[in-house]
JSON list of C-alpha atoms and ligand atoms in Angstrom, two decimals:
[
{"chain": "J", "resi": 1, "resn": "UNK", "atom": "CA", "xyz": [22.08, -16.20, 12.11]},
{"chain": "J", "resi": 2, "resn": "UNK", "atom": "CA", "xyz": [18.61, -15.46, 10.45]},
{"chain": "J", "resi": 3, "resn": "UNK", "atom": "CA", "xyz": [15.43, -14.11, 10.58]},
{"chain": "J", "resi": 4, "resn": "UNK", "atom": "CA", "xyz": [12.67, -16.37, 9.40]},
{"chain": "J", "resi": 5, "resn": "UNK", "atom": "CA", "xyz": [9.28, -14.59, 7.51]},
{"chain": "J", "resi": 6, "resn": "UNK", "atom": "CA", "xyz": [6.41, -16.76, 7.13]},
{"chain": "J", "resi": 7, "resn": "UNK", "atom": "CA", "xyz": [4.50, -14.95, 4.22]},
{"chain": "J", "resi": 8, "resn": "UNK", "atom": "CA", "xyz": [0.83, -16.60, 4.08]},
{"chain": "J", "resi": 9, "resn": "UNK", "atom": "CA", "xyz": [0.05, -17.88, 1.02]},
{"chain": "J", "resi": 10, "resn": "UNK", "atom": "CA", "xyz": [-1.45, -14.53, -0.28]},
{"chain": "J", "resi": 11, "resn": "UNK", "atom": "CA", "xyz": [1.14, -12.96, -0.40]},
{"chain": "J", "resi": 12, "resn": "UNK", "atom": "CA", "xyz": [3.26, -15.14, -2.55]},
{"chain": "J", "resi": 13, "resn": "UNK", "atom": "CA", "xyz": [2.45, -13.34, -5.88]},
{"chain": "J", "resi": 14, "resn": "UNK", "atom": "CA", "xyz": [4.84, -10.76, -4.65]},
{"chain": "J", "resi": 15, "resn": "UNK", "atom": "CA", "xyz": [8.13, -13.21, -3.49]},
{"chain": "J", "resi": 16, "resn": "UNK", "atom": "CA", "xyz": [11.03, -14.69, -5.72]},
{"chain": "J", "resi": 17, "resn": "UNK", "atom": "CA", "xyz": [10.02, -17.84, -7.18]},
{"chain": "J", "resi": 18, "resn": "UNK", "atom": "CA", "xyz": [12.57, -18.94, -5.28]},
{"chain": "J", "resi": 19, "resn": "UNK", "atom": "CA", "xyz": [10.76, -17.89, -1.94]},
{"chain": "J", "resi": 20, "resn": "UNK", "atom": "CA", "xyz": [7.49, -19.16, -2.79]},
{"chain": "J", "resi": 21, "resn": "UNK", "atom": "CA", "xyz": [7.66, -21.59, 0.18]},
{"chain": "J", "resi": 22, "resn": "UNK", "atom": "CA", "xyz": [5.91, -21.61, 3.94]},
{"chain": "J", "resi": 23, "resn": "UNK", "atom": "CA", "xyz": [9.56, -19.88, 4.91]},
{"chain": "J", "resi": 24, "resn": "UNK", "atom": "CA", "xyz": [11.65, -17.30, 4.09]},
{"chain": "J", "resi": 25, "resn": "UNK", "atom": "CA", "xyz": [15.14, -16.67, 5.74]},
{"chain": "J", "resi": 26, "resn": "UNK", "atom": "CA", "xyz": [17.00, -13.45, 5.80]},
{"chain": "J", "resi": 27, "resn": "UNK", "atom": "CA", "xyz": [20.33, -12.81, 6.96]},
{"chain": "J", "resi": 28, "resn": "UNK", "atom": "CA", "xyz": [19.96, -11.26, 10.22]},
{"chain": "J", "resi": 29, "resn": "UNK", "atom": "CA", "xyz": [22.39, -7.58, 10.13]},
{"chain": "J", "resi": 30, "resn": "UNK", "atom": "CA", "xyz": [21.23, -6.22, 13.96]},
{"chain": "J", "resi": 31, "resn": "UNK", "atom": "CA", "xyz": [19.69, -3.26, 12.48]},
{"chain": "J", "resi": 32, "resn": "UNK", "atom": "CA", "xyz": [17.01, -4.13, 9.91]},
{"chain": "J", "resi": 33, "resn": "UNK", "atom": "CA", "xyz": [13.19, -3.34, 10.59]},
{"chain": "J", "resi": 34, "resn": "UNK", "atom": "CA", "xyz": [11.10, -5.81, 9.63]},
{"chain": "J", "resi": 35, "resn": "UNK", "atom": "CA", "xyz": [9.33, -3.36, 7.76]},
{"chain": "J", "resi": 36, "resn": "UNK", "atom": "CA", "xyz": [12.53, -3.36, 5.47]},
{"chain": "J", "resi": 37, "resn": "UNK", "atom": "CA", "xyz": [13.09, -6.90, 5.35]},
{"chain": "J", "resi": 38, "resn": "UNK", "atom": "CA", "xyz": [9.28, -7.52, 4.30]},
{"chain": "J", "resi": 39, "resn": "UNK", "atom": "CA", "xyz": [10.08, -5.30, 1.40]},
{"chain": "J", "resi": 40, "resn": "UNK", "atom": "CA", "xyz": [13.13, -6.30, 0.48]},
{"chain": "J", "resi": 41, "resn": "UNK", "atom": "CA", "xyz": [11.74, -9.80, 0.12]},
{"chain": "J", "resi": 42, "resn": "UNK", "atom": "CA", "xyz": [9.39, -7.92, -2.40]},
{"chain": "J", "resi": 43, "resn": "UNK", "atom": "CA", "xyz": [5.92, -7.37, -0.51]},
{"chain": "J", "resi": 44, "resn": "UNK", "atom": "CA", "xyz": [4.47, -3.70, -0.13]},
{"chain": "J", "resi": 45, "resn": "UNK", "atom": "CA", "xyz": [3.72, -3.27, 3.09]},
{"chain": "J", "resi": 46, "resn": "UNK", "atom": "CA", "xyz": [0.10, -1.96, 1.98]},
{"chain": "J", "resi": 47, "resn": "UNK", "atom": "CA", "xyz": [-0.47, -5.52, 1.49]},
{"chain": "J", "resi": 48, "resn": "UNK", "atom": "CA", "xyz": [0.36, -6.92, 5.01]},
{"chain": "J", "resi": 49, "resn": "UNK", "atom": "CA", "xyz": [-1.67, -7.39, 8.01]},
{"chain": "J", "resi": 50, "resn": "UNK", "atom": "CA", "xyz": [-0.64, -7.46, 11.30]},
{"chain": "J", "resi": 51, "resn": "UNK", "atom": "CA", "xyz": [2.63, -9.57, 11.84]},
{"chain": "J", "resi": 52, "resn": "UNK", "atom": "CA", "xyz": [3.26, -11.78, 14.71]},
{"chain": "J", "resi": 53, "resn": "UNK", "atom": "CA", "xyz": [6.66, -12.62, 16.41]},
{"chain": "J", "resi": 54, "resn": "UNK", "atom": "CA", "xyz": [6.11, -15.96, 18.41]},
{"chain": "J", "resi": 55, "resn": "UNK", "atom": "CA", "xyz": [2.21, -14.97, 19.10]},
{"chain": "J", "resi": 56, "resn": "UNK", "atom": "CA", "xyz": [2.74, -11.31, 20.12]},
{"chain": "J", "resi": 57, "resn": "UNK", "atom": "CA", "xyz": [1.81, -8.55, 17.72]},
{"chain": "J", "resi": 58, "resn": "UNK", "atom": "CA", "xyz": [4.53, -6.17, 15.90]},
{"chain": "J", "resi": 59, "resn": "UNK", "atom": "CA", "xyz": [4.52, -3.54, 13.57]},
{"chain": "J", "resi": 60, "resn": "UNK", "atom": "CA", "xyz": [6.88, -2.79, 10.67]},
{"chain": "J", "resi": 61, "resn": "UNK", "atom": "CA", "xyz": [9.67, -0.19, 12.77]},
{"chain": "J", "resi": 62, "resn": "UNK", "atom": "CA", "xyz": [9.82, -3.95, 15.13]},
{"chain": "J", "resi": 63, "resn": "UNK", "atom": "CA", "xyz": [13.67, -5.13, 14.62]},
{"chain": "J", "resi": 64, "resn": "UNK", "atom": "CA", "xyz": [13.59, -8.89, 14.87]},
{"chain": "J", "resi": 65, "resn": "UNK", "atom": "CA", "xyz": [16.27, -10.86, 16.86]},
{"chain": "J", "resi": 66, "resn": "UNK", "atom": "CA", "xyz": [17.99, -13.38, 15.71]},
{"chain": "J", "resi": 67, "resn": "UNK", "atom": "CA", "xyz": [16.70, -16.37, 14.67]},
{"chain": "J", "resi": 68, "resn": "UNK", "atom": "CA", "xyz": [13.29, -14.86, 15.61]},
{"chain": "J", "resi": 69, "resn": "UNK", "atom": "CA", "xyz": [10.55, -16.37, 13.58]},
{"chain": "J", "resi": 70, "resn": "UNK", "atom": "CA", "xyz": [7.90, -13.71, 11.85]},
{"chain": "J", "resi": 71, "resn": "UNK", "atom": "CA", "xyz": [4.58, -14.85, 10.81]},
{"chain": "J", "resi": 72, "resn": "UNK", "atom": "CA", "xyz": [2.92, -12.13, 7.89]},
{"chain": "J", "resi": 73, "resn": "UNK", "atom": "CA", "xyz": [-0.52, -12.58, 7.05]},
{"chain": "J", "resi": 74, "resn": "UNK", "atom": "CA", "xyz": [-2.39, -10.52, 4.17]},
{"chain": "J", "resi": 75, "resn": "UNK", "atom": "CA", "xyz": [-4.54, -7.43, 4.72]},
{"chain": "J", "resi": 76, "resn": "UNK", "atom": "CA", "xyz": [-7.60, -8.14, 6.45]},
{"chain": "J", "resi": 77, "resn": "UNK", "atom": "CA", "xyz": [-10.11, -8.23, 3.92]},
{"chain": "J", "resi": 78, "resn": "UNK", "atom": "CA", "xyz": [-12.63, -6.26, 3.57]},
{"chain": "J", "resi": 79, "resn": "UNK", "atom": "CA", "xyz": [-10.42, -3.23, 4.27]},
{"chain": "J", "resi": 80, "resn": "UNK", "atom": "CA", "xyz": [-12.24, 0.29, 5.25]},
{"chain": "J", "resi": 81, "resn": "UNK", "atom": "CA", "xyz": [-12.03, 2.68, 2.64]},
{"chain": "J", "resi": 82, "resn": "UNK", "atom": "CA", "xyz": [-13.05, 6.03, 3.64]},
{"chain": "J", "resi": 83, "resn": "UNK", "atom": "CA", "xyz": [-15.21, 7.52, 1.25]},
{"chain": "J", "resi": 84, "resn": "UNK", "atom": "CA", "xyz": [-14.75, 4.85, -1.29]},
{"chain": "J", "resi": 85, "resn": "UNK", "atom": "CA", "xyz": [-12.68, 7.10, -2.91]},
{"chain": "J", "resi": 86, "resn": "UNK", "atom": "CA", "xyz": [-10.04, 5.95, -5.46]},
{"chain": "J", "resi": 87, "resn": "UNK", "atom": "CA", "xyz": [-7.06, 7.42, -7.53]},
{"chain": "J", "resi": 88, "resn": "UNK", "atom": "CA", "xyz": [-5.74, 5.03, -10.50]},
{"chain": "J", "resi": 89, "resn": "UNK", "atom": "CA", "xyz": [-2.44, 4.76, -12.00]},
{"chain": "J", "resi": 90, "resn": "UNK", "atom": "CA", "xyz": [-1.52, 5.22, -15.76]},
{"chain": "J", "resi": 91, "resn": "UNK", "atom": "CA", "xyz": [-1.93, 1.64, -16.64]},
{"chain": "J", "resi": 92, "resn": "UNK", "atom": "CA", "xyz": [-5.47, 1.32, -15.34]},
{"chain": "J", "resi": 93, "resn": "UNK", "atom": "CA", "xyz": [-7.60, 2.70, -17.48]},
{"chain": "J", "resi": 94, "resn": "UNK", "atom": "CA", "xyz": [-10.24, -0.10, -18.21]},
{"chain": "J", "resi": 95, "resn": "UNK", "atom": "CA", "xyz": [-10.32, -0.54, -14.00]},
{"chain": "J", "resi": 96, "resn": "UNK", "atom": "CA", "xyz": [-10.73, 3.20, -14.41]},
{"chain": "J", "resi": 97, "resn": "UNK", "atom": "CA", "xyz": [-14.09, 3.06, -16.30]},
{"chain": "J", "resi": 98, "resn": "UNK", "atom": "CA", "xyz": [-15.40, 0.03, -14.63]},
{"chain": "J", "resi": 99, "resn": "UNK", "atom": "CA", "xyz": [-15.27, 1.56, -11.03]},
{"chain": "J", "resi": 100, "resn": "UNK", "atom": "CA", "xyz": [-17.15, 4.88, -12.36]},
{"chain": "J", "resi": 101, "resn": "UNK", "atom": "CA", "xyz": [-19.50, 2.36, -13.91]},
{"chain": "J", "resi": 102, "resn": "UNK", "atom": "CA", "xyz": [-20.55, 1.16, -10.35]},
{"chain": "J", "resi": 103, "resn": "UNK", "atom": "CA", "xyz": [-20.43, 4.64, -9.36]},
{"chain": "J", "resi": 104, "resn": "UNK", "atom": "CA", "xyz": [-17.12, 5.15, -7.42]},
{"chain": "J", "resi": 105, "resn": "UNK", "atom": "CA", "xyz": [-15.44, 8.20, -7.00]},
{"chain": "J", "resi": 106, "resn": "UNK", "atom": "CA", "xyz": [-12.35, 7.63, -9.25]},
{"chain": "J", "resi": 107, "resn": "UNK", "atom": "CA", "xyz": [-9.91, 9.74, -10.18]},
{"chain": "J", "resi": 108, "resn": "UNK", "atom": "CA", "xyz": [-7.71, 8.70, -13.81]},
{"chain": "J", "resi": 109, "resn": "UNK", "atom": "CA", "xyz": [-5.64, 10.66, -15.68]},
{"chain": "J", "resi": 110, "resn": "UNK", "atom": "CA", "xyz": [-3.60, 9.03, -18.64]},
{"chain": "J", "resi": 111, "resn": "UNK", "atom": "CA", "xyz": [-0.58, 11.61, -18.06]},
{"chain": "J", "resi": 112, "resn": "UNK", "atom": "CA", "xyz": [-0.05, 11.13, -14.45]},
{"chain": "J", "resi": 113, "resn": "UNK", "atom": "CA", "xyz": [3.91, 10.40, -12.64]},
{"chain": "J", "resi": 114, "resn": "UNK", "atom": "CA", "xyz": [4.06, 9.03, -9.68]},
{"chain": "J", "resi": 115, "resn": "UNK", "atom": "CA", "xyz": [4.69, 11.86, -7.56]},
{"chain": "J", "resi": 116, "resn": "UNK", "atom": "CA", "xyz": [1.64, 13.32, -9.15]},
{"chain": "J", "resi": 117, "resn": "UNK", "atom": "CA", "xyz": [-0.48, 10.17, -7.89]},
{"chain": "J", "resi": 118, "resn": "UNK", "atom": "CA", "xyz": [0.67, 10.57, -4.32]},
{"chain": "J", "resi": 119, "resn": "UNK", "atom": "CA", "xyz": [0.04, 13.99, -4.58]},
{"chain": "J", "resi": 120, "resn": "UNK", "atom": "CA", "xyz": [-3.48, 13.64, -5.77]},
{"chain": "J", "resi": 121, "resn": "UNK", "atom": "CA", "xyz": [-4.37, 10.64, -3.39]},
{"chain": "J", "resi": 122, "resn": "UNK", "atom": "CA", "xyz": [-2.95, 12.24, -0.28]},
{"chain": "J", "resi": 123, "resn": "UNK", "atom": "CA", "xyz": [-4.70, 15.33, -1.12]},
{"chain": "J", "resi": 124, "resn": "UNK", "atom": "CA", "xyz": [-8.17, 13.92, -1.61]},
{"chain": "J", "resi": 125, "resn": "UNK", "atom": "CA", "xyz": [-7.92, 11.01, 0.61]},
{"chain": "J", "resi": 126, "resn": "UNK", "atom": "CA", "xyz": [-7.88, 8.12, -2.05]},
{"chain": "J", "resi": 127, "resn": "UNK", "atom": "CA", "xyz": [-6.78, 5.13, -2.06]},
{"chain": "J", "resi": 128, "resn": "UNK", "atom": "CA", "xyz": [-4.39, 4.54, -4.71]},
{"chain": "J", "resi": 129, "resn": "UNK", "atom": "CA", "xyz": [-4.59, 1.87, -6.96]},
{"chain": "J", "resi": 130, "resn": "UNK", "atom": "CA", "xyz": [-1.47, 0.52, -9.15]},
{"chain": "J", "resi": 131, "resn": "UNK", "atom": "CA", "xyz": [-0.04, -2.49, -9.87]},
{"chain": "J", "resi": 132, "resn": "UNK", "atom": "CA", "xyz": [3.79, -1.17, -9.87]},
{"chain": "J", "resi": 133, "resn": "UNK", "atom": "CA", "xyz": [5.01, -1.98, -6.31]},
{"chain": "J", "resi": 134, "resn": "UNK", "atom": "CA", "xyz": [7.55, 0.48, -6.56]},
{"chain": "J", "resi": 135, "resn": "UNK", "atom": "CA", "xyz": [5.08, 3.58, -6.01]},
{"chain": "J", "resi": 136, "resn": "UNK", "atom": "CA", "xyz": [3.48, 1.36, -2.99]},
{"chain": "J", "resi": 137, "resn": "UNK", "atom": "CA", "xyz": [6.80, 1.45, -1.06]},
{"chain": "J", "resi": 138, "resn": "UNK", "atom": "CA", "xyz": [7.05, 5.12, -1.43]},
{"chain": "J", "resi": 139, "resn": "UNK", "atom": "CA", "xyz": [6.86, 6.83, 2.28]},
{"chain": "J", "resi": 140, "resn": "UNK", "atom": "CA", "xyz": [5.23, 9.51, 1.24]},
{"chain": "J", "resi": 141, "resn": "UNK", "atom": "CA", "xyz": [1.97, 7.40, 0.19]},
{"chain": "J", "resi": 142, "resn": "UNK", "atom": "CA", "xyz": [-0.83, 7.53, 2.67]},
{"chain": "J", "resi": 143, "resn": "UNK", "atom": "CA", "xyz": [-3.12, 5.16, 1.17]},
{"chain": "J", "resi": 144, "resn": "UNK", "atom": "CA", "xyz": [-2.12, 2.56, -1.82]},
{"chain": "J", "resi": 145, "resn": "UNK", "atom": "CA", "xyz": [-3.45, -1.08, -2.58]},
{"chain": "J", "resi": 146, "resn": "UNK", "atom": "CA", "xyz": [-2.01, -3.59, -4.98]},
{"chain": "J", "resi": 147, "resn": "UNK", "atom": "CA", "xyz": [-4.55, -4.26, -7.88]},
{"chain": "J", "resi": 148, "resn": "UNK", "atom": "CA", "xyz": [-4.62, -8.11, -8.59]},
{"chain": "J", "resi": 149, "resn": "UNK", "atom": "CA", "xyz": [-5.92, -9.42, -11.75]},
{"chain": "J", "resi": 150, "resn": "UNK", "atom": "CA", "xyz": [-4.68, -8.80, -15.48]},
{"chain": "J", "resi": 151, "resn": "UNK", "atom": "CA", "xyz": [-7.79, -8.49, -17.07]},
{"chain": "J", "resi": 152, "resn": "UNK", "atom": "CA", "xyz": [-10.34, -5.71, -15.79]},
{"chain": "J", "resi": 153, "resn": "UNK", "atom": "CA", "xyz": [-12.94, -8.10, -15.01]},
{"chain": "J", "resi": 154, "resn": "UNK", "atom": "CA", "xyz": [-10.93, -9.72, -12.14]},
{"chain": "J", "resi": 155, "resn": "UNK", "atom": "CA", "xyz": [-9.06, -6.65, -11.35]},
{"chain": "J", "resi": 156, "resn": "UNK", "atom": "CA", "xyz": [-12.44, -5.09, -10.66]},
{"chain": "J", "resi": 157, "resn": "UNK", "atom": "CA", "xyz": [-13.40, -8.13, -8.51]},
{"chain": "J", "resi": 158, "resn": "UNK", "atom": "CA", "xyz": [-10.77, -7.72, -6.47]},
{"chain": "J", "resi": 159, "resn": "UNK", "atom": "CA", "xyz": [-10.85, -4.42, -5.79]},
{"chain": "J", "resi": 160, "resn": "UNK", "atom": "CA", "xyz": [-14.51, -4.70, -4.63]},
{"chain": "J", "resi": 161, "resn": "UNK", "atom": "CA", "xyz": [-13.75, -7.63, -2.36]},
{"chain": "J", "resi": 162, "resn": "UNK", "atom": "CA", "xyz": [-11.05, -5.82, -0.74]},
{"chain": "J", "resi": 163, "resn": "UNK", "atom": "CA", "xyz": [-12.96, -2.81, 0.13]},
{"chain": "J", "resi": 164, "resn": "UNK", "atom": "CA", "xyz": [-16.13, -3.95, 0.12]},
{"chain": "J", "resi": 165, "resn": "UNK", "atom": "CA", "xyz": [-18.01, -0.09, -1.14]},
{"chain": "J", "resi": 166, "resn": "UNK", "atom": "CA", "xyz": [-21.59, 0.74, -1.58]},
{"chain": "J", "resi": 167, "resn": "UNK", "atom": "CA", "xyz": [-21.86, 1.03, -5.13]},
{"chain": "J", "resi": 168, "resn": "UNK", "atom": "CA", "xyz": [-24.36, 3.55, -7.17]},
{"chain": "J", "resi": 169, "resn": "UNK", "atom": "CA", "xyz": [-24.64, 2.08, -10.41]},
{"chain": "J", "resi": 170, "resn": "UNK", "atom": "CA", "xyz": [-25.13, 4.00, -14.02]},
{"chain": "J", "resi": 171, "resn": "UNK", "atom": "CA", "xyz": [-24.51, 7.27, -11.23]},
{"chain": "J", "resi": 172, "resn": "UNK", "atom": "CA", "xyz": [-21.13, 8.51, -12.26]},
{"chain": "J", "resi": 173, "resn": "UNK", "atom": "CA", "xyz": [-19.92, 9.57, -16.34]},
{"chain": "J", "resi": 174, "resn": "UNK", "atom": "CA", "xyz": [-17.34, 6.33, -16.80]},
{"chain": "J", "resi": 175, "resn": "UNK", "atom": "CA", "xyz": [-15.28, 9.17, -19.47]},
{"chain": "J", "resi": 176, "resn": "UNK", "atom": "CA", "xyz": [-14.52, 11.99, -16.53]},
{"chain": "J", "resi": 177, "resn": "UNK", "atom": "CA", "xyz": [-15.72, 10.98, -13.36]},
{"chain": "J", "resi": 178, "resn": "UNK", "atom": "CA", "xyz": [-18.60, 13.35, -13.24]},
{"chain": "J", "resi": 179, "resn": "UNK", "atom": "CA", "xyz": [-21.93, 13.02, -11.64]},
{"chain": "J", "resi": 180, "resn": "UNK", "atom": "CA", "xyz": [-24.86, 12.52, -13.73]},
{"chain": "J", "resi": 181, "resn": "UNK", "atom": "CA", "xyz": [-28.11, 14.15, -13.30]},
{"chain": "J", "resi": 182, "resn": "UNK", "atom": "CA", "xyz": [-31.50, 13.08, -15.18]},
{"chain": "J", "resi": 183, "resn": "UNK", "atom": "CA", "xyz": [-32.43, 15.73, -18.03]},
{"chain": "J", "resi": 184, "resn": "UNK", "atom": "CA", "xyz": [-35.48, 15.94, -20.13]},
{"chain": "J", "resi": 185, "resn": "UNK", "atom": "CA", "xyz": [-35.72, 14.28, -23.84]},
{"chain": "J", "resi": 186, "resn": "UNK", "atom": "CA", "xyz": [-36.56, 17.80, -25.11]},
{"chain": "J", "resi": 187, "resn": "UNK", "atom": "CA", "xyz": [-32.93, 19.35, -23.47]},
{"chain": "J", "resi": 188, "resn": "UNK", "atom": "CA", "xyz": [-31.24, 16.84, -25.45]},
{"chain": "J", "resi": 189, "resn": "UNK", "atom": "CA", "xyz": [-32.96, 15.69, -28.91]},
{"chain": "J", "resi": 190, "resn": "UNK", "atom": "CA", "xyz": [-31.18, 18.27, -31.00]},
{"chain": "J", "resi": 191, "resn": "UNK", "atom": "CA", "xyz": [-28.19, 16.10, -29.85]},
{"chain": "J", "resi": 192, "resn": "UNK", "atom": "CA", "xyz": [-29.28, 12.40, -30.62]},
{"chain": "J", "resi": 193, "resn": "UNK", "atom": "CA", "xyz": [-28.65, 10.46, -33.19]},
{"chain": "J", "resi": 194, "resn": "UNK", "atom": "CA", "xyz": [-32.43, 9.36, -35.22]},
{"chain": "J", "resi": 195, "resn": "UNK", "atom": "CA", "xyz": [-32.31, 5.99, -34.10]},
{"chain": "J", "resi": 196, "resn": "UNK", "atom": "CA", "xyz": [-31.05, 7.13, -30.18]},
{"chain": "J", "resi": 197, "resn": "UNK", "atom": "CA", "xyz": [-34.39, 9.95, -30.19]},
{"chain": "J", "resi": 198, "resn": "UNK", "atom": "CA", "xyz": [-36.86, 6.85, -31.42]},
{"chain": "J", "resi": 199, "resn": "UNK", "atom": "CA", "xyz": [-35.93, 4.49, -29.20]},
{"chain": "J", "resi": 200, "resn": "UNK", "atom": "CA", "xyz": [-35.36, 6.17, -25.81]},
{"chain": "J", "resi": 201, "resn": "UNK", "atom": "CA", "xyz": [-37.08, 8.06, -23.58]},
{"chain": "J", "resi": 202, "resn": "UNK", "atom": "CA", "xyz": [-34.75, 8.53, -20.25]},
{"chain": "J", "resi": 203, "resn": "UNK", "atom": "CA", "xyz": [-31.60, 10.80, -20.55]},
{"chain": "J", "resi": 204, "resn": "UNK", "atom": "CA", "xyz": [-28.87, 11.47, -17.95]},
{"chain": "J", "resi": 205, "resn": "UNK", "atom": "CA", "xyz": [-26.10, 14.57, -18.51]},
{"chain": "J", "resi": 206, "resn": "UNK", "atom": "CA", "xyz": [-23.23, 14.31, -16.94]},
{"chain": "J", "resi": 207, "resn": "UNK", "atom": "CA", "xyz": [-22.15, 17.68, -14.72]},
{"chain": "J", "resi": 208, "resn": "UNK", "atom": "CA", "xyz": [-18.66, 17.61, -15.54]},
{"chain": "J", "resi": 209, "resn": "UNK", "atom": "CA", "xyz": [-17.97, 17.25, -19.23]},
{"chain": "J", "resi": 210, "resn": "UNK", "atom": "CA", "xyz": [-21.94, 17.38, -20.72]},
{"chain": "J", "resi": 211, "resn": "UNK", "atom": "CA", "xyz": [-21.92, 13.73, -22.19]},
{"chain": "J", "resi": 212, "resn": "UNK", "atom": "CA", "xyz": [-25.68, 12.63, -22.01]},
{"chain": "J", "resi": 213, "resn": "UNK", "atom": "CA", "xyz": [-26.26, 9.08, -21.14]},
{"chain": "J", "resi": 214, "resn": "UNK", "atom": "CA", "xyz": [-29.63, 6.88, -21.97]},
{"chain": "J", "resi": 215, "resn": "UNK", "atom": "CA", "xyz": [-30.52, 3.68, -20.59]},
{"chain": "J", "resi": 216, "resn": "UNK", "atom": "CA", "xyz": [-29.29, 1.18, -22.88]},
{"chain": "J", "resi": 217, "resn": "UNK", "atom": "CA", "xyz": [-26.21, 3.11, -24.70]},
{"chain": "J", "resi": 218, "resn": "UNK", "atom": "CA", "xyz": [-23.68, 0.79, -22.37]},
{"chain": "J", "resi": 219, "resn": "UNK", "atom": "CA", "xyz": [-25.32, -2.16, -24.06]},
{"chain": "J", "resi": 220, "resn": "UNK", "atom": "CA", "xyz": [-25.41, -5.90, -22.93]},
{"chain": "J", "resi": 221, "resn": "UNK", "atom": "CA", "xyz": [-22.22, -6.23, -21.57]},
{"chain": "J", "resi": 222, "resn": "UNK", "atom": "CA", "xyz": [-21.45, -3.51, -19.27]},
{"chain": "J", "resi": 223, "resn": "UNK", "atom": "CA", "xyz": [-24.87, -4.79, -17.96]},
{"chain": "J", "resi": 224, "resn": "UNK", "atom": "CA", "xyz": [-23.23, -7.85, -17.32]},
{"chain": "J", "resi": 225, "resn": "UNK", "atom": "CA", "xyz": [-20.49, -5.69, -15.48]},
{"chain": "J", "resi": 226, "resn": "UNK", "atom": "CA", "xyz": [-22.61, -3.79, -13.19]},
{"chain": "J", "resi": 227, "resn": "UNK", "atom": "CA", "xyz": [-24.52, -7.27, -12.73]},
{"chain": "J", "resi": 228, "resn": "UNK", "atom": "CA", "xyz": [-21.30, -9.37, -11.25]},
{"chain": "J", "resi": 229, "resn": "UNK", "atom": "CA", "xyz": [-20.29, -5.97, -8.98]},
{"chain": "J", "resi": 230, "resn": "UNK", "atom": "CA", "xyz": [-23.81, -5.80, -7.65]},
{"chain": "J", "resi": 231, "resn": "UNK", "atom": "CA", "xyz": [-23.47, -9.48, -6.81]},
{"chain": "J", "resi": 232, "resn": "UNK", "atom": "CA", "xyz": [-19.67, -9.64, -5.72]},
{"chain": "J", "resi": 233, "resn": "UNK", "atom": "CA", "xyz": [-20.59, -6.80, -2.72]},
{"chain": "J", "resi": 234, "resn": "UNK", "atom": "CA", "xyz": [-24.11, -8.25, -2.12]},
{"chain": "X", "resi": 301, "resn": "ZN", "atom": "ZN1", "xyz": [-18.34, 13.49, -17.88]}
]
């Protein structure tokens, strides 16, 4: 006998080839969860909503019977965040920036392991953010999402349509995370290049690591960044 997982559509980045298909049958062993089974069919379980045997609800520790038919649909999107806090993994960097461009709370560290990541998320209530499912099926994780997307752009996209955060643009230092605070032309000149002390008047510091910040320095196309986030959560 078998156990039969419906996987919506979604959630067919993360099957087999093989099992990209409305149905997915397991071999039914009498003591799998379907928690387990999910995964070893290759979805986090960060990434599943609220399965369904026949029409009644189940949760992952659920052992199906069998022949029992499972239906697993995606995460509800948006998904509550807390805080709109965030922790990235090693290979994010570019997502990194982008989200402390909009003026989340994102912690990224170049040098991280894994265990550090769960450490640091669990600590400070992030969510972490990867896009290696093996540190999403860790038990230890609190709080983890799947990233989708390879380039930033659409990674960032997604990210803001899962979780759907109030964002504080040109608020946050995109090198350490920092808040910036608004500092007077005269703090700063000695600093500025000729060119930067002509042609701007409005100067931000950042409170963690001292970079200062004008209007403008991002130029035209982190404008256009900030401009498709604004519009993505509007
Ligand atoms: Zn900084």
């Amino acid at each position: 006998m078998e156990v039969s997982l419906r996987f919506s559509p979604e959630l067919w980045i993360f099957l087999a080839p093989r099992d990209r298909r409305p149905e997915v049958l397991l071999p039914y062993d009498g003591t799998s969860s379907l928690g387990h089974l999910i995964e070893s069919a290759g979805v986090p379980l960060t990434e599943i909503g609220e399965p369904a045997a026949g029409c009644r609800p189940v949760d992952p520790s659920y052992r199906p019977g069998p022949g029992e038919v499972v239906r697993v649909p995606p995460v509800p999107r948006p998904q509550a965040a807390p805080g709109g806090r965030f922790v990235l993994d090693v290979h994010l960097g570019t997502l990194a920036r982008r989200l402390r461009l909009v003026g989340l709370d994102t912690a990224y560290r170049n040098d991280m392991d894994d265990d550090a990541l769960i450490e640091q998320a669990n600590a400070e209530g992030r969510v972490l953010l990867t896009q290696d499912r093996g540190i999403l099926r860790r038990r230890s994780l609190r709080r983890g999402a799947y990233v989708r997307g390879a380039r930033p752009d659409d990674q960032l996209l997604d990210v803001l349509d899962r979780f759907r955060p109030s964002l504080a643009p040109w608020t946050r230092c995109t090198a350490c995370n920092g808040p910036l605070a608004p500092v007077g032309k005269a703090e700063v000149e000695d600093t500025l290049e000729p060119g930067t002390r002509r042609g701007y008047d409005e100067f931000a510091r950042c409170l963690g690591c001292g970079h200062v910040y004008w209007h403008g320095a991002h130029g035209g196309s982190l404008a256009a960044v900030v401009a498709r986030a604004v519009s993505a959560v509007a």
